[in-house]
C-alpha positions as a printed Julia matrix, in Angstrom:
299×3 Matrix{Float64}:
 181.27  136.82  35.77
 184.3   135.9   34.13
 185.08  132.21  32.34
 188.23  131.82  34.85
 186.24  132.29  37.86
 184.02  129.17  36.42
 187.14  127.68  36.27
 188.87  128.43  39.22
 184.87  127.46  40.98
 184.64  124.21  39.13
 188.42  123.28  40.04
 187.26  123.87  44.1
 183.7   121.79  43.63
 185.62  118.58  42.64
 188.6   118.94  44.68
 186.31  119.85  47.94
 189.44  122.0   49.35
 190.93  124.88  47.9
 194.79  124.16  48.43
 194.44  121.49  46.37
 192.5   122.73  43.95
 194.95  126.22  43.58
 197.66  123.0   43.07
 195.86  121.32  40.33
 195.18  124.85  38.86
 198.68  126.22  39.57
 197.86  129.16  40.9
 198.13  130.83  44.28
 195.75  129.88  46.78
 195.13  133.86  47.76
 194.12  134.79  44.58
 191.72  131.65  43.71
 189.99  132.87  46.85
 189.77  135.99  46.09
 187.9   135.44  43.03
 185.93  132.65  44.62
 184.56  135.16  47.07
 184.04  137.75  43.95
 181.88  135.83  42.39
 179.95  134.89  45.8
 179.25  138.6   45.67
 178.23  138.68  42.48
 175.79  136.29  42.54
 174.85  137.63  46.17
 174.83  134.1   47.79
 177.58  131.56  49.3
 178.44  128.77  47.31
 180.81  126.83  49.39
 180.54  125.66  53.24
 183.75  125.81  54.15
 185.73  124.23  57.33
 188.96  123.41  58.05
 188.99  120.28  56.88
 187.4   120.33  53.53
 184.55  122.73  51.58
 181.46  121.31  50.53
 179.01  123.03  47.93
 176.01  125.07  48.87
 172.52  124.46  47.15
 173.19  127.3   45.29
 176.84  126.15  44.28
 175.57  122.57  43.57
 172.63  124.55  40.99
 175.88  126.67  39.6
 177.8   123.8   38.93
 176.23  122.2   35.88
 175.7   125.8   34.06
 179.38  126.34  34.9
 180.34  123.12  33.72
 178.39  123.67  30.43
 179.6   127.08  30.02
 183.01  126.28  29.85
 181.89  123.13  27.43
 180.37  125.96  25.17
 183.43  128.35  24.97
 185.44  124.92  24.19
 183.08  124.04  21.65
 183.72  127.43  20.09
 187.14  127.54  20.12
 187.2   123.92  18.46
 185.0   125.56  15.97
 187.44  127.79  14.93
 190.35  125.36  14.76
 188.11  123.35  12.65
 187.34  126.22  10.25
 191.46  126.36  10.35
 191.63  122.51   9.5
 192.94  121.97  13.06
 190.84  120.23  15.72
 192.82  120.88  19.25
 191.34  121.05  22.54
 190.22  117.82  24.0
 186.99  115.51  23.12
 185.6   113.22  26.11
 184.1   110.09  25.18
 181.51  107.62  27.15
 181.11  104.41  25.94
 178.61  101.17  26.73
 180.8    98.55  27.75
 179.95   96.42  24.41
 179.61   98.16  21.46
 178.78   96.21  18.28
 177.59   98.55  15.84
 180.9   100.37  15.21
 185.12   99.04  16.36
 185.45  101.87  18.36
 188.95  101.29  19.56
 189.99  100.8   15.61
 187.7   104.53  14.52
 189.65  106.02  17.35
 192.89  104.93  16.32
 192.18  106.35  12.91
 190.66  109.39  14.41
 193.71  110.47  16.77
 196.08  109.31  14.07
 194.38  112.15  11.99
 194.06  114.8   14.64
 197.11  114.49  16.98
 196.46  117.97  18.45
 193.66  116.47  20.17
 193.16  114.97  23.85
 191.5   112.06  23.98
 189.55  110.43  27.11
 187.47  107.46  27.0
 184.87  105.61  30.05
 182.75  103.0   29.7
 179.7   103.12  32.49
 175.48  102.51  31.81
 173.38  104.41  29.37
 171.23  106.7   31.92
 175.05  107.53  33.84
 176.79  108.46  30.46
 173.62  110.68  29.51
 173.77  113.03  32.5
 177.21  113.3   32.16
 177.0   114.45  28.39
 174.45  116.69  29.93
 176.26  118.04  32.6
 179.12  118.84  30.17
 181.52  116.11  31.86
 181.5   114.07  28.16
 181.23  115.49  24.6
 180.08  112.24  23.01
 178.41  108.91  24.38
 177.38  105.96  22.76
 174.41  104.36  24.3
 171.2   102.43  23.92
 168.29  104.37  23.76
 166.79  105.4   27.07
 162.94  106.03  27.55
 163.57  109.51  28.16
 166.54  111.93  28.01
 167.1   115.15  28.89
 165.69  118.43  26.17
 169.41  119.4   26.19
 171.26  117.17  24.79
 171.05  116.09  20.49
 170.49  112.05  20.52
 171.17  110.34  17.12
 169.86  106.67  15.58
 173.22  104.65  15.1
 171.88  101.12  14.74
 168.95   98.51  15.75
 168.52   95.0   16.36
 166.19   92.35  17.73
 166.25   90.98  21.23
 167.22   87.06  21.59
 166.29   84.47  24.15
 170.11   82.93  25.53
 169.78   79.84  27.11
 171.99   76.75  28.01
 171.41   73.98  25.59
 170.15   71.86  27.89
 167.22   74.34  28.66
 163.75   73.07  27.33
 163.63   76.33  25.27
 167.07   75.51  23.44
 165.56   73.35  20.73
 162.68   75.61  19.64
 162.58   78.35  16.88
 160.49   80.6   18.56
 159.36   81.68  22.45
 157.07   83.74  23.47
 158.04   86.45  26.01
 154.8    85.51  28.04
 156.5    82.28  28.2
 159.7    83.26  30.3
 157.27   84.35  33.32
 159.16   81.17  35.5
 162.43   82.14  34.62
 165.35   82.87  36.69
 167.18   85.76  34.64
 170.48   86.83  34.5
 170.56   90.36  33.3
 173.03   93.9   33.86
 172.4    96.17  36.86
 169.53   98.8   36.31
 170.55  101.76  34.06
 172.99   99.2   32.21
 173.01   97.78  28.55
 169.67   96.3   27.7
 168.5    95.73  31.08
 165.54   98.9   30.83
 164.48   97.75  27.73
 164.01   94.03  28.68
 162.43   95.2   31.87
 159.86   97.19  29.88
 159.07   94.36  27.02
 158.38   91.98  29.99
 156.27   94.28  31.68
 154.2    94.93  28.89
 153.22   91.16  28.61
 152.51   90.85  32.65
 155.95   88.87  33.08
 157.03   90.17  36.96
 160.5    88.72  36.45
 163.58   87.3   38.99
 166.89   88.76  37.89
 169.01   86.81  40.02
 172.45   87.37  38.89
 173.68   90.87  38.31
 176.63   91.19  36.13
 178.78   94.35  34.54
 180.09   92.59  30.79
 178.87   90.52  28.43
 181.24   87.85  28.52
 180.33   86.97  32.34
 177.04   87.44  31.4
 176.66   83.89  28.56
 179.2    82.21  31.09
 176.5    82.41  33.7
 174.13   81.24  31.07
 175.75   78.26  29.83
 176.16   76.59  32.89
 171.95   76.91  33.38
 172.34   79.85  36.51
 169.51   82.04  34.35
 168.42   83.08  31.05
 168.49   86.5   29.32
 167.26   88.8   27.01
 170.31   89.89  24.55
 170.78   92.02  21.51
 170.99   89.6   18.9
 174.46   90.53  18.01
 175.66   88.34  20.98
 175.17   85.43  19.27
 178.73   85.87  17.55
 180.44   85.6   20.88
 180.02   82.33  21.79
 178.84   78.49  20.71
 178.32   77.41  24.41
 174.61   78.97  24.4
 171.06   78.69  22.32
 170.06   81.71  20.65
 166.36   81.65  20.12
 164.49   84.2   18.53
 161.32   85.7   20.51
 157.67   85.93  18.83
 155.59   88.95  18.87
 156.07   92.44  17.88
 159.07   92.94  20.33
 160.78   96.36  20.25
 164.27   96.28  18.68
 167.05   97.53  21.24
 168.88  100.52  19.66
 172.12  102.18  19.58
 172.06  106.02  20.04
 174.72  108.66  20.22
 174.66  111.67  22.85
 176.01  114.59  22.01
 175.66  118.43  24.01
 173.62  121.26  22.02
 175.91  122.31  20.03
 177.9   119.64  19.37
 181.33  120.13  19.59
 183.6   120.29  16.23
 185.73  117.65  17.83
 182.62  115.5   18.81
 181.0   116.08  15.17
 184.39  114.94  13.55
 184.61  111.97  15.31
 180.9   111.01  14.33
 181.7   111.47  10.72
 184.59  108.95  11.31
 181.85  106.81  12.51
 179.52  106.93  10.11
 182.61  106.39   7.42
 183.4   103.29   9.54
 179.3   102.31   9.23
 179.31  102.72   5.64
 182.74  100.46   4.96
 184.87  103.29   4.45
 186.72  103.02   7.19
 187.14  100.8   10.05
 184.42   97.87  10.22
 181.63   97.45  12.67
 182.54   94.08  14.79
 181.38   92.18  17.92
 183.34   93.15  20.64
């Protein structure tokens, strides 16, 4: 099995149709193929359905596709390791992202980061924690930052970046506005707003009201955090917020919750190995942590 034919298999699984996908690749259809079929043999089992329309991945195609994936991550990884050795990261580093990130500027460590490594191709998405996991896993992403999941998969490195306390937000017309303290317990008549499942703080919330018998309404779904406190502040729902969102706005009550709550944390995600490009770029991070480079800010 040869790293090309990974290649040239990976390029037909995401384009379902092999014209296109000897297009993207720039090579002739014929011989992509040809070495699609070799490696069929090899393996002694079909890993396309094909039709005249499109081709669509056998069970054993879809189970080849995330080794191939993080086979080809691997030989980048190594080659990166030898440009780094060299003083030159190349290649390209693939970057997932919550949609808010406090702990760290990211678009300002970037800046710095590409500004210092211009070899480099950079991608950045933004999508929710479990999402950017499996695609760190699967190879797809070298680095994500993300809040800490309840589980994650044995294959992947997962780092501490920061922590902080959950917050009540409320309008400030809500009875709970005025007091210091609320318990969780409390909250049980609620209407919440609150991120889809999978998404910023939403698993963790779900968990800490579980744990004190609070079967919650999430009424409003929303995708940023900015949507999110408008929705509070004109009294549609409360929520359960990392208490860094209280820098974003004066149009809503902050109020701090009682009880040994569990502190919603920022992780990074990295493959095993890490990447030299992905490990770079975490220094950078850690230098902007520490104040020695670009500052952590609210987004």
């Amino acid at each position: 099995m040869e790293l090309r034919q990974l290649e040239y298999f990976i390029a037909v699984a995401e384009e379902c149709h092999f014209t296109r996908a000897a297009k993207r690749l720039r090579v002739a259809q014929s011989g992509l193929s040809a070495s699609i079929r070799s490696l069929e043999r090899e393996l002694g089992a079909p890993l396309f359905l094909r039709s005249t329309r499109q081709v669509e991945l056998t069970p054993a195609g879809r189970a080849l596709l995330v080794e191939a994936r993080r086979a080809l991550s691997a030989t980048d990884a190594a080659k990166d390791a030898v440009a780094a050795v060299q003083g030159l990261l190349r290649g390209s580093l693939a970057i997932g992202s919550l949609q808010c990130l406090h702990v760290v500027h990211l678009p300002a460590v970037l800046a710095r980061f590409i500004a210092a490594h211009p070899g480099l191709e950079i991608s950045l998405r933004q999508g929710g924690s479990g999402e950017l996991i499996e695609q760190v896993r699967a190879g797809r992403l070298d680095l994500a930052f993300v809040s800490r999941p309840a589980r994650y998969p044995d294959d992947v490195l997962v780092e501490p970046l920061a922590g902080e306390p959950l917050v009540l937000a409320c309008a400030p017309e809500h009875p709970f506005a005025a007091r210091e303290k609320v318990e969780p317990a409390e909250l049980r008549a609620e209407r919440f707003v609150d991120f889809p499942p999978d998404w910023g703080t939403r698993d963790l919330v779900d968990s800490v009201l579980t744990a004190e018998g609070v079967e919650r309404r999430v009424s409003l779904e929303v995708t940023d955090v900015h949507s999110l406190l408008d929705v509070v502040t004109f009294g549609l729902g409360v929520a359960l917020v990392p208490q860094s969102f209280s820098v974003k706005t004066d149009r809503v009550r902050f109020v701090e919750l009682a009880g040994a709550v569990p502190a919603w944390e920022t992780v990074t995600v990295t493959g095993d190995p890490m990447s030299a490009a992905a490990a770079a770029l975490l220094h950078e991070v850690h230098e902007a942590r520490s104040g020695r480079g670009p500052g952590a800010v609210a987004c």
